[in-house]
XYZ file of C-alpha atoms in Angstrom:
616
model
C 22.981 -20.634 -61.472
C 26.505 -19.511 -62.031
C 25.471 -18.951 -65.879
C 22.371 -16.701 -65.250
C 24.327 -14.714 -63.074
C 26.724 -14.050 -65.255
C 24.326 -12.962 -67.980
C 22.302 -11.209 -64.790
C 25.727 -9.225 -64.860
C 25.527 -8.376 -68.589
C 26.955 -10.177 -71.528
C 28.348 -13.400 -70.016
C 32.746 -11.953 -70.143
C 34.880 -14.107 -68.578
C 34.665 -12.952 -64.763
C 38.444 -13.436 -64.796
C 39.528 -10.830 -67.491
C 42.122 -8.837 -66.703
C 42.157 -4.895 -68.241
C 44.796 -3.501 -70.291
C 44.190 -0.070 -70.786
C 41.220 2.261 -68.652
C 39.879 5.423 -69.582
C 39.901 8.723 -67.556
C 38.874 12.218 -68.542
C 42.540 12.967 -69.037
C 42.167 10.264 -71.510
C 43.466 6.258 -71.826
C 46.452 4.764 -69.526
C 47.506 1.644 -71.273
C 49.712 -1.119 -69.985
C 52.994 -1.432 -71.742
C 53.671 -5.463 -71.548
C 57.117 -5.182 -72.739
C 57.872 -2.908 -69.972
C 56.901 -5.597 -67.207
C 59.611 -5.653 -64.789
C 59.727 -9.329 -62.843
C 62.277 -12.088 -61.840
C 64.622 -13.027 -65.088
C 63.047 -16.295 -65.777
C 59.276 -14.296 -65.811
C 57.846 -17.357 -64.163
C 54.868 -16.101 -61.929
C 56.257 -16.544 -57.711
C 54.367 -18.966 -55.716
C 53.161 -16.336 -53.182
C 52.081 -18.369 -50.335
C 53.125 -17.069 -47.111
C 55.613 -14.679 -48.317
C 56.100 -11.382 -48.278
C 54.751 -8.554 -50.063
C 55.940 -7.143 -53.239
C 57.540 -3.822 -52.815
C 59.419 -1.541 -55.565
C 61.344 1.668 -55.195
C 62.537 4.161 -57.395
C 65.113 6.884 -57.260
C 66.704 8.974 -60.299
C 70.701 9.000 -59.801
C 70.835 11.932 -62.860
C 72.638 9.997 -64.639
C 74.171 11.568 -68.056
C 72.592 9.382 -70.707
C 69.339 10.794 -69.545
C 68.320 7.540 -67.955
C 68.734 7.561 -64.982
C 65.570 6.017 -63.291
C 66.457 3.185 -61.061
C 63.998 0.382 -60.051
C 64.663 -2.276 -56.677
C 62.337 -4.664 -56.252
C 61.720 -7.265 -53.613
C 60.393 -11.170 -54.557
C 60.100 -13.541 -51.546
C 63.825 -14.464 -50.707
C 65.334 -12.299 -53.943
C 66.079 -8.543 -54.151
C 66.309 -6.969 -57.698
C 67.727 -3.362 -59.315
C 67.442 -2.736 -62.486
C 67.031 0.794 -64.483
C 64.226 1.616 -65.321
C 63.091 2.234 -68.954
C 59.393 2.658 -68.412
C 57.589 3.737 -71.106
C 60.958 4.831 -73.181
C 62.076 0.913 -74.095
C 61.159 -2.254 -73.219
C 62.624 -4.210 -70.026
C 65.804 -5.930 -70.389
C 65.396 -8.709 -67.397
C 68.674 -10.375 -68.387
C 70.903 -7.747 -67.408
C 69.723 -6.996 -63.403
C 72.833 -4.283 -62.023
C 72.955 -6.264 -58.725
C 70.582 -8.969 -57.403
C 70.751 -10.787 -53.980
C 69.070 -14.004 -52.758
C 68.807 -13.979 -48.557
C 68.876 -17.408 -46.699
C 66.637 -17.250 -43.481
C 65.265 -14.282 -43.649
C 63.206 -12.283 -46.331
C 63.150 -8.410 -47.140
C 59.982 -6.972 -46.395
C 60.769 -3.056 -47.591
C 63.246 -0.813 -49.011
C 63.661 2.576 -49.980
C 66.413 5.019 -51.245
C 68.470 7.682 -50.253
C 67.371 10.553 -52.678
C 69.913 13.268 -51.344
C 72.947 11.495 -51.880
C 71.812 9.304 -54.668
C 74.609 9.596 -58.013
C 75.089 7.475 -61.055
C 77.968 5.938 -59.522
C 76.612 5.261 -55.713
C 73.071 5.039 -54.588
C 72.201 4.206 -50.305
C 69.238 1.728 -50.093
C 67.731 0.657 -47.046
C 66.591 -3.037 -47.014
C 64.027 -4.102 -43.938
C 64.055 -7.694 -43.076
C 61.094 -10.110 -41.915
C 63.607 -11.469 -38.829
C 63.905 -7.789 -37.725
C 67.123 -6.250 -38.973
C 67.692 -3.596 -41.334
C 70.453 -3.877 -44.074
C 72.352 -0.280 -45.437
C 73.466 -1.527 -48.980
C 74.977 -0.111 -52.469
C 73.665 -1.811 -55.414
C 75.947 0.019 -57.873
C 78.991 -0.488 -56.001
C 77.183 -4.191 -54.795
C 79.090 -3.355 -51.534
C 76.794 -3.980 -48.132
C 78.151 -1.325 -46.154
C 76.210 -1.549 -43.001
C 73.611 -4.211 -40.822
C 71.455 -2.566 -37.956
C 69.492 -4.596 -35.387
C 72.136 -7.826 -36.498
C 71.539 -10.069 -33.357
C 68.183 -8.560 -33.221
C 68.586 -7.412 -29.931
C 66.163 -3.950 -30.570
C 63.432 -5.895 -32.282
C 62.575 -9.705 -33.009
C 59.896 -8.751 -35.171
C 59.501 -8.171 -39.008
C 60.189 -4.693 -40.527
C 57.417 -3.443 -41.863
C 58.310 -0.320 -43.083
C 61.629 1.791 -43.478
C 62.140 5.322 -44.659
C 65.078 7.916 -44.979
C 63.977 10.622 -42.795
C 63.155 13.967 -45.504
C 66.421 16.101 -45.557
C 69.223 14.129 -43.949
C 71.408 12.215 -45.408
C 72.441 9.930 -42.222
C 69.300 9.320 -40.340
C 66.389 6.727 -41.082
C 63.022 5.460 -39.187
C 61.919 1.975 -39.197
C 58.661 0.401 -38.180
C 57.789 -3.656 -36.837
C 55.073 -6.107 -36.195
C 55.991 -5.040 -32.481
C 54.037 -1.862 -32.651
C 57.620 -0.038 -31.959
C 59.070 2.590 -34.192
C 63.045 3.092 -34.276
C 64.968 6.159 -35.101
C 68.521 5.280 -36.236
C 72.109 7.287 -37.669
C 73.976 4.627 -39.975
C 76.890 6.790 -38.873
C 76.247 4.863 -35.006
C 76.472 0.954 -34.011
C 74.091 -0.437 -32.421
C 75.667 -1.749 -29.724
C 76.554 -5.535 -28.186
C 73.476 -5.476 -25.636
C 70.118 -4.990 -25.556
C 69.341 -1.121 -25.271
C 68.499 0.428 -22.139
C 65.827 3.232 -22.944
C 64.502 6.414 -20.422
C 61.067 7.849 -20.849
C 61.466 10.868 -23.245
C 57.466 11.764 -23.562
C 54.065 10.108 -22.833
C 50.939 10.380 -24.542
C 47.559 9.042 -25.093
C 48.279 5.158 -26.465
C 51.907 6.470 -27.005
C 55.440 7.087 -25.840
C 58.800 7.910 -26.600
C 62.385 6.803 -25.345
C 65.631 7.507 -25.733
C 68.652 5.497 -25.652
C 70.747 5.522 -22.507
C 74.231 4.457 -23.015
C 77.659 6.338 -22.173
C 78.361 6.826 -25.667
C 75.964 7.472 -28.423
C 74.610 4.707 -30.225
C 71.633 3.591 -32.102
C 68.721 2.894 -31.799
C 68.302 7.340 -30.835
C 64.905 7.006 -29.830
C 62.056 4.506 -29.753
C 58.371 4.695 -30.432
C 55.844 2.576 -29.164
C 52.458 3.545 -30.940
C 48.948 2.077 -30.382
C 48.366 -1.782 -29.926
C 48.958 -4.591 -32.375
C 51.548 -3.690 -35.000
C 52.929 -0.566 -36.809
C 51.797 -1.344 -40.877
C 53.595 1.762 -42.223
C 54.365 5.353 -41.985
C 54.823 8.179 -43.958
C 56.298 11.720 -43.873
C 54.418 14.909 -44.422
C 55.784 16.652 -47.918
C 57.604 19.444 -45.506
C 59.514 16.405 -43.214
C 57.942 18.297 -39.993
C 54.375 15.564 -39.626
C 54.604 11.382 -39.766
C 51.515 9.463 -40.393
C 51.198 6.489 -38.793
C 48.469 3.461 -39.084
C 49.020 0.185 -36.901
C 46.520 -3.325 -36.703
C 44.553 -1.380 -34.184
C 42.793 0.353 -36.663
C 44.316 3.834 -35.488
C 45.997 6.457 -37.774
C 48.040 8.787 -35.752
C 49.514 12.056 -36.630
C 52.484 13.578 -34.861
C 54.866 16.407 -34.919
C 58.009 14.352 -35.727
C 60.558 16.666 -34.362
C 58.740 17.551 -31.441
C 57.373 14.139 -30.852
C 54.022 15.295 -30.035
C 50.235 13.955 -31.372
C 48.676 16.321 -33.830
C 45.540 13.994 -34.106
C 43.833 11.000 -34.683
C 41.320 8.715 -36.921
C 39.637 5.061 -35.928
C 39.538 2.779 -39.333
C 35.496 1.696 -39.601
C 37.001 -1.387 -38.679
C 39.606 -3.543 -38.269
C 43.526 -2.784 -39.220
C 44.538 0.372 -41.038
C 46.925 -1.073 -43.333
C 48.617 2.053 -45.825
C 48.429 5.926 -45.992
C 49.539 8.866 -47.895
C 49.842 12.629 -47.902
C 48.813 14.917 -50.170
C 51.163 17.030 -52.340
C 50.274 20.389 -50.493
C 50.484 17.882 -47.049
C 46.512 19.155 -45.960
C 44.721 15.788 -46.416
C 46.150 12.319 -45.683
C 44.445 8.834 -47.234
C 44.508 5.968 -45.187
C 43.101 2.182 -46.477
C 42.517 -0.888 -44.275
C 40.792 -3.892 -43.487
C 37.299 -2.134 -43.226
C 38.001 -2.394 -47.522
C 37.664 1.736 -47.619
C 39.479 4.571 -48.211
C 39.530 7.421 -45.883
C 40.399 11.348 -46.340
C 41.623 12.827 -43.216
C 42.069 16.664 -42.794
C 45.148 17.348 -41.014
C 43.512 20.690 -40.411
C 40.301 19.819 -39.169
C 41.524 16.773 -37.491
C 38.726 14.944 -39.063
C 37.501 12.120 -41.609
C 35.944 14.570 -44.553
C 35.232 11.638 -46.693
C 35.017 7.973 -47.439
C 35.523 5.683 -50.462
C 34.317 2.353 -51.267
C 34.958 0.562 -54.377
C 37.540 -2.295 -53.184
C 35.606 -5.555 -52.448
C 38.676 -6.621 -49.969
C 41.863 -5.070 -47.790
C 43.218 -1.756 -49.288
C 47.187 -2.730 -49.637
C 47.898 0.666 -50.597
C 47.023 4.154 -51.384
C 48.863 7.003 -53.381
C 48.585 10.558 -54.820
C 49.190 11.613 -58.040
C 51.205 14.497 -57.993
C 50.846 14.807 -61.944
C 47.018 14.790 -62.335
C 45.669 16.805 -58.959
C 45.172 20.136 -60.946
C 44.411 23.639 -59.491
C 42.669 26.020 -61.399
C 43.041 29.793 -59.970
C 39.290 30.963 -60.645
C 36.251 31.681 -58.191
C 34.257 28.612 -57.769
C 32.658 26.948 -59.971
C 28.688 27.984 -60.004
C 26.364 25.622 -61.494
C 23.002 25.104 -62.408
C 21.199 22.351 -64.139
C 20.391 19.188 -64.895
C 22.270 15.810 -63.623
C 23.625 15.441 -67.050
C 25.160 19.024 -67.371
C 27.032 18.794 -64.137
C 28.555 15.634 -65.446
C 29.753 17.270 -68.269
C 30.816 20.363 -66.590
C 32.489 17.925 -63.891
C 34.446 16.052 -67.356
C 35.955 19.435 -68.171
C 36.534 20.473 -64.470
C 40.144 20.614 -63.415
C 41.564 19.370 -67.039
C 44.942 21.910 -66.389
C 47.294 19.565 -65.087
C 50.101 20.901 -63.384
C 54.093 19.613 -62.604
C 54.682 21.930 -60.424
C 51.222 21.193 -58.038
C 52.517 21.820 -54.866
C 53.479 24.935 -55.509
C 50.129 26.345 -56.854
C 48.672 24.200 -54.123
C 50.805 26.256 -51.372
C 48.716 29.549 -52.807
C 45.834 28.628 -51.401
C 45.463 29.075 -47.607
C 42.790 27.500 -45.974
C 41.327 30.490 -44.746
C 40.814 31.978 -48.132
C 37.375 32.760 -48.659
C 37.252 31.642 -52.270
C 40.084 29.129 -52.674
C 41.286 28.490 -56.369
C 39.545 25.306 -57.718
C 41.375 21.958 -56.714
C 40.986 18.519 -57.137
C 43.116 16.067 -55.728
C 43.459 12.566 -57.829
C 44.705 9.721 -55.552
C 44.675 6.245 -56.231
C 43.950 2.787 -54.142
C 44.877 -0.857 -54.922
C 44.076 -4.136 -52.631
C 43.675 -7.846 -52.278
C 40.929 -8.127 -54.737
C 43.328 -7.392 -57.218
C 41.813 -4.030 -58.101
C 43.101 -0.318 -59.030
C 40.800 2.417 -58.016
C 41.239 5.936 -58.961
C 39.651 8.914 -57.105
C 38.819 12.334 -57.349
C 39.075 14.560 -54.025
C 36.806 18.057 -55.682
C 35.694 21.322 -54.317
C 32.114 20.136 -52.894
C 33.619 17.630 -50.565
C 36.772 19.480 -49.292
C 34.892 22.766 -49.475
C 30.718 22.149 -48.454
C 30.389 25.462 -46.222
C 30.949 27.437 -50.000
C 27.993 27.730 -51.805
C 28.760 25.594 -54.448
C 24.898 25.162 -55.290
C 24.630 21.509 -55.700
C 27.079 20.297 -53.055
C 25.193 18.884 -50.487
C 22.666 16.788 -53.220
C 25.393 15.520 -55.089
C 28.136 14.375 -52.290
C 26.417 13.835 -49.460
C 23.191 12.178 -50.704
C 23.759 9.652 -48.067
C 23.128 12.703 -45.623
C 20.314 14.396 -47.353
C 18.423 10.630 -48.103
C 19.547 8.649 -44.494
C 17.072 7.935 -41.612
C 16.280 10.075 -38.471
C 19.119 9.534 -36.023
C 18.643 6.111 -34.006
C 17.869 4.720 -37.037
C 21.644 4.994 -38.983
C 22.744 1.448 -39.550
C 20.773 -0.980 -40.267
C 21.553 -4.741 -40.412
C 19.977 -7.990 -41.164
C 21.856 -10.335 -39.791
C 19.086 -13.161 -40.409
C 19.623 -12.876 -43.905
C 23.287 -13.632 -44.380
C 22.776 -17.032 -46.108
C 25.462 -17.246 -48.561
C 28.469 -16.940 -46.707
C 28.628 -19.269 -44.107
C 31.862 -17.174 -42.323
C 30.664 -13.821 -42.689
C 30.901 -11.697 -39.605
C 27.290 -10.406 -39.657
C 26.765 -7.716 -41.931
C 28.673 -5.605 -44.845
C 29.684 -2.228 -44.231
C 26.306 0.148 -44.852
C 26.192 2.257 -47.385
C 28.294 0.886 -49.776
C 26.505 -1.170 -51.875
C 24.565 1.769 -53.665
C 27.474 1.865 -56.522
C 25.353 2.308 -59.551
C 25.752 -0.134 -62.861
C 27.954 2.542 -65.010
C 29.657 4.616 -62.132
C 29.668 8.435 -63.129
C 33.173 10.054 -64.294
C 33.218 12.336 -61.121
C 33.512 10.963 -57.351
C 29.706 12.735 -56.840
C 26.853 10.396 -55.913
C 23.783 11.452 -58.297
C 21.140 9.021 -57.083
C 17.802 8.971 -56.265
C 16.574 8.796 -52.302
C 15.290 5.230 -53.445
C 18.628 4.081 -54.839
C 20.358 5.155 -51.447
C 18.030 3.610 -49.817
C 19.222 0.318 -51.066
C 22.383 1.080 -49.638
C 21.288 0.013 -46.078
C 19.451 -2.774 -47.616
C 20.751 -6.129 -46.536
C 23.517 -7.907 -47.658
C 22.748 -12.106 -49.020
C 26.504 -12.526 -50.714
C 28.045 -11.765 -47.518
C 31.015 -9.356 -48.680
C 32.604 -8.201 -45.409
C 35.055 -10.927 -44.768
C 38.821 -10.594 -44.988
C 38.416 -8.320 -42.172
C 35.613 -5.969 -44.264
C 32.198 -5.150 -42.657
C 31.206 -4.329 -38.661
C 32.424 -5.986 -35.840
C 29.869 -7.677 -33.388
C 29.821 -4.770 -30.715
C 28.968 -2.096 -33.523
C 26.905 -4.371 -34.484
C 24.497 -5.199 -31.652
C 24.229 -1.730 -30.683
C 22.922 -0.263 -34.304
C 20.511 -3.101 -34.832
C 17.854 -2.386 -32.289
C 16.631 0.707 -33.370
C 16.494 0.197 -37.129
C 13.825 -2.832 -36.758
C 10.976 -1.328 -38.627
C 12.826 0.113 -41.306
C 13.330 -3.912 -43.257
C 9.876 -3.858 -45.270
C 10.682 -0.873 -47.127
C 14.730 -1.844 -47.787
C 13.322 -5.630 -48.753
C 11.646 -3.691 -51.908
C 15.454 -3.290 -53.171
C 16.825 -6.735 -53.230
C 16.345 -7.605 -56.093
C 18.570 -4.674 -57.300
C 20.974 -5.415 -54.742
C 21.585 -8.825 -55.552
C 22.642 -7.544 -59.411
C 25.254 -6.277 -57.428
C 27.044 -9.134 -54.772
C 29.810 -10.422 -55.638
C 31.434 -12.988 -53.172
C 34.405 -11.138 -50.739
C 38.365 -12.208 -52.247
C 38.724 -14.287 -49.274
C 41.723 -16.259 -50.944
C 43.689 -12.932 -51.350
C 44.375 -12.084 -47.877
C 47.769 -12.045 -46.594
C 49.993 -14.740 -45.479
C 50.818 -13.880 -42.313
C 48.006 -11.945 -41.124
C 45.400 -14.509 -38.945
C 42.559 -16.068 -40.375
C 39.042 -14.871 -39.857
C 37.957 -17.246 -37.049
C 40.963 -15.653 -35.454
C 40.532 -12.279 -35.959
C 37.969 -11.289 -33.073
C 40.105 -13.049 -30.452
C 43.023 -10.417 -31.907
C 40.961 -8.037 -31.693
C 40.001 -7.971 -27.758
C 42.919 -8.629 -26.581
C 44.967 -6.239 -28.189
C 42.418 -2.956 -28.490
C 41.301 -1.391 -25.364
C 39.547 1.017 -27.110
C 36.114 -0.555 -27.770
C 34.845 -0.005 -31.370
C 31.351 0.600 -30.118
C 32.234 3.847 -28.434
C 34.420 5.364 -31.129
C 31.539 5.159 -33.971
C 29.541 8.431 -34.438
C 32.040 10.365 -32.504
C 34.447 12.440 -34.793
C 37.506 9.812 -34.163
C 34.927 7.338 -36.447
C 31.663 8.863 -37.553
C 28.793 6.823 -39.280
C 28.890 6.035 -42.541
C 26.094 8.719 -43.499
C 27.175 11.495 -41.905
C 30.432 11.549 -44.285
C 30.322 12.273 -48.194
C 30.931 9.005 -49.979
C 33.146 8.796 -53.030
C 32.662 6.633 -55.701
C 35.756 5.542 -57.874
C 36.615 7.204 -60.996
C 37.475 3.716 -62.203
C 37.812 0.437 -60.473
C 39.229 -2.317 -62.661
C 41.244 -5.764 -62.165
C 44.542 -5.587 -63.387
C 46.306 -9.055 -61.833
C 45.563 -12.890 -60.894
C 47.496 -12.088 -57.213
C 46.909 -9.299 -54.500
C 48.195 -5.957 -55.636
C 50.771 -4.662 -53.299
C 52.361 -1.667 -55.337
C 50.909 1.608 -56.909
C 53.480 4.457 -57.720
C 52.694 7.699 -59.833
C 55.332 8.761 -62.309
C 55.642 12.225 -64.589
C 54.914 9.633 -67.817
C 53.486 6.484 -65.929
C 51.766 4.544 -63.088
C 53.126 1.529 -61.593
C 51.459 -1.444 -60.091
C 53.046 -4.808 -58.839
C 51.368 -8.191 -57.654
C 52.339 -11.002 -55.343
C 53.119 -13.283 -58.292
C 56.254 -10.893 -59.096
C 55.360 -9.052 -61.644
C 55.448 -4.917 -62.133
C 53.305 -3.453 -64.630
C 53.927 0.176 -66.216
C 50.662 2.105 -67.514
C 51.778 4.547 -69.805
C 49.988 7.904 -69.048
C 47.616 9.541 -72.105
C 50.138 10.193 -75.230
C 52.992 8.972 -73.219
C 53.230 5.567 -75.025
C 56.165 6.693 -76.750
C 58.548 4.142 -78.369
C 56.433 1.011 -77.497
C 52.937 1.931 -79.098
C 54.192 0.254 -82.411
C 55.024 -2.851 -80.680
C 51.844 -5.401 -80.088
C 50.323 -5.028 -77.210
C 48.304 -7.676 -76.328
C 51.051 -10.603 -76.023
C 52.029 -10.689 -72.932
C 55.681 -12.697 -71.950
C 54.962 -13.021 -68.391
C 50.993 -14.844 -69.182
C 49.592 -12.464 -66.258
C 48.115 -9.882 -68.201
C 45.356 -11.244 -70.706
């Protein structure tokens, strides 16, 4: 069985194998294995139950022209190195400070870019008992511990971040749901805060601190239900982007502490987002194993990606490779095969200084210059996904002749409203704990997955898409939730004899969900539901097909540019560099892919042995 499958899949290659290098139309990223950055002794970490892998960077302009500087978190340990990336290979016996924590484990760090300097650096270290640590690991001094007797917040940090432009203030996020604004220059006090009600808002509010003297924490956020995963600053420092468990990402004017908008996940957590360079689109990835683009303009989803099999960890732009072109837009004419190679050469100008250019354009423009936004994904199946964000999805109104065939063929090929999602719930044999039914629409990946993010299939191949699902693939949180469910079934009845044609294609296709990636401390499947109700009052029912959460179909659907496994553990890292990207797994270990010609010193040196044994 197992054997003709894998043949069924083409060529019988281990279904392990990990990729070393992938191929773009910018050209090949390769991994540099002598760059791998890890704990000393390179043995892979026993991940169970601990806490993600996170690594920061900041540049402290140091004289010798290295000055890149790497931190690192593995369960109890905290590493900084520099950073050689693709320059020289890693020297792991030489860290420049390293910490081990009893009792508690960091969860998140990052750096204080304004005041950073080859001889001091600030870096913020989040805890999983709550507090937050203010250390120096050049001057391996801790200067400063917020939240110590954890009298703000029991729970675990789960994100922390220098607020853009100030060299004294910081926001941190917890399981709790709550969102902290501190000043390292104020204590925290010897008893539990007493807060007054700054502003109220829909599944919000705001508090500040009310003590004689000023102390910390300034103000207080409670956002949505169910925890806070992470946040994340507009490019300007005015917006924050925040997704929590309840599957909400919500947008607010920071300094005004007011809601700019909001987005419902398809379902379950939101788990990770991202702004654009030019800050008008945010990504956000989840539990519902997707990537969303959000306008911050429109205040609404323009587009969807699916090419994760599990939870998106995390989601990035790459300020390096989203190009702008200042031309009219591009007209085209011609067969399937021409647009692909006009969509190859489309956008090839890359550009350091993007958000600049980007600025040019204003959204009212009439003919915008020609843009594409690159942005990548990686999750608990272990996966990297790159995507491009073009004209015919972030522009359809222009006539950009085959827009509306090529995106949105989900549109132009999907059934009459009433009909829109269509589940078999009957047929989910394989999986004995699947929820019901994958996510529709996302199955209609074709065998070799075109270079651009376009979708040129037949009406019969999208048809498959809604075709049901035997392998079960929506677990880990992935695929609709029971209400949804119920609802969209009824209608879409006598629509099964024609889908039932496409099985056999489909099943070419399954591949069993990563259930054994998911993370340590978030609740087991079985679990999950009973989460759900009682900490979302919105129901999930009422939010699909509404713009907070429309249908699958009635949003262009991107395909990767490239979707490859890279690691044996969950990926929990993915940072764009000038020369490099940078991934990092649960087992420890971070990988540097050197860019197109950027392999500098290392190409000479052999590639394929790896010290570490991750990477095959």
């Amino acid at each position: 069985m197992l054997i003709s499958k894998m043949a069924a899949e083409g060529g019988g290659k281990e279904m392990n194998e990990i990729k070393t290098q992938f191929t773009t139309r910018e050209g090949v990223y390769k991994l540099l294995t002598h760059s791998e950055y890890s704990r000393p002794n390179r043995v892979p970490f026993n991940s169970q139950g601990s806490n993600p892998v996170k690594v920061s960077f900041v540049n402290v302009n140091d004289q010798s022209g290295n000055g890149d500087r790497i931190c690192f978190n593995v369960g109890r340990e905290l590493y900084f190195y520099i950073y050689k990336g693709v320059r020289k290979a890693a020297d792991l016996s030489k860290p420049i400070d390293k910490r081990i924590y009893k009792g508690t484990q960091p969860t998140c760090h990052d750096f204080n870019h304004l005041t950073a300097t080859a001889e001091s650096v600030s870096l913020l270290v989040g805890f999983s008992a709550g507090q937050v640590q203010l250390i120096d690991p050049i001057k391996k001094e801790t200067s400063k511990l917020f939240n110590e007797e954890r009298l703000i917040d029991k729970s675990r940090v789960t994100c922390v971040k220098w607020v853009p432009g100030s060299e004294s203030l910081f926001l941190v996020s917890h399981a709790s749901g709550n969102m902290y604004l501190y000043n390292v220059e104020h204590t925290c006090g010897t008893t539990a805060p007493h807060y007054q009600l700054l502003k109220q808002g829909e599944n919000y509010s705001v508090h500040t601190c009310k003590s004689k003297s000023t102390r910390n924490p300034l103000l207080k956020w409670t956002v949505g239900e169910g925890a806070l995963n992470e946040f994340a600053f507009s490019p300007d420092g005015k917006f924050l982007a925040c997704v929590s468990q309840d599957g909400f990402l919500r947008v607010f004017n920071f300094d005004a502490v007011e809601l700019h908008g909001t987005m419902k996940s398809y379902f379950g957590g939101l788990l990770c987002v991202c702004w654009s360079p030019d800050g008008k689109y945010i990504v956000a990835g989840g539990e519902d194993d997707l990537v969303t683009v959000w306008s911050f303009f429109d205040c609404r989803v323009i587009a969807r990606g699916h090419g994760h099999k599990s939870w998106v960890s995390v989601v990035a732009f790459d300020h390096y490779t989203t190009s702008v072109e200042e031309s009219d837009p591009m007209e085209f004419s011609g067969s399937d095969e021409d647009f692909q190679d006009q969509m190859i050469h489309f956008g090839r100008d890359r550009a350091n200084s993007t958000q600049s250019r980007l600025s040019k354009r204003n959204s009212t423009d009439s003919r915008p210059v020609s843009v594409t936004y690159r942005f990548g994904s990686v999750g608990q199946d272990t996966q990297l996904c790159l995507w491009d964000l073009t004209e015919d999805i972030l522009f359809p109104h222009l006539p950009l002749s085959r827009t509306r065939t090529h995106t949105n063929v989900m549109n132009a090929t999907s059934p009459p409203a009433g009909a829109t999602i269509i589940t078999n719930t009957s047929s989910n044999t394989t999986n004995g704990n699947n929820s019901g039914a994958n996510t529709p629409g996302i199955n209609s990946l074709s065998t070799t997955l075109p270079r651009s993010n376009s979708l040129p299939h037949s009406a019969g191949t999208t048809a498959t898409a809604n075709s049901t699902n035997k392998a079960g693939g929506g677990g880990g949180g992935g695929g609709i939730g029971g209400g949804i469910m119920d609802s969209a079934i009824a209608t879409g009845v006598s629509k099964f004899a024609t889908l039932s044609l496409h099985d056999r294609k489909e099943r070419h296709h399954e591949k069993d969900h990563k259930r054994n990636h998911s993370m340590g401390h978030i609740s087991s499947k079985s679990s999950d539901k009973l989460n759900l109700l009682t900490k979302t009052k919105t129901d999930p029912a009422k939010t699909l097909g509404t713009l907070l959460c429309p249908r699958m179909e009635d949003v262009p659907l991107l395909e990767p540019l490239i979707c490859k496994k890279i690691a044996h553990e969950r990926l929990t890292v993915l940072i764009f560099l000038e020369d490099c990207l940078v991934t990092a797994c649960q087992e420890g270990f971070i990988c540097t892919w050197a860019r197109p010609g950027k392999v500098g010193l290392l190409s000479s040196q052999n590639q394929a042995s790896s010290p570490s044994g991750t990477v095959v």
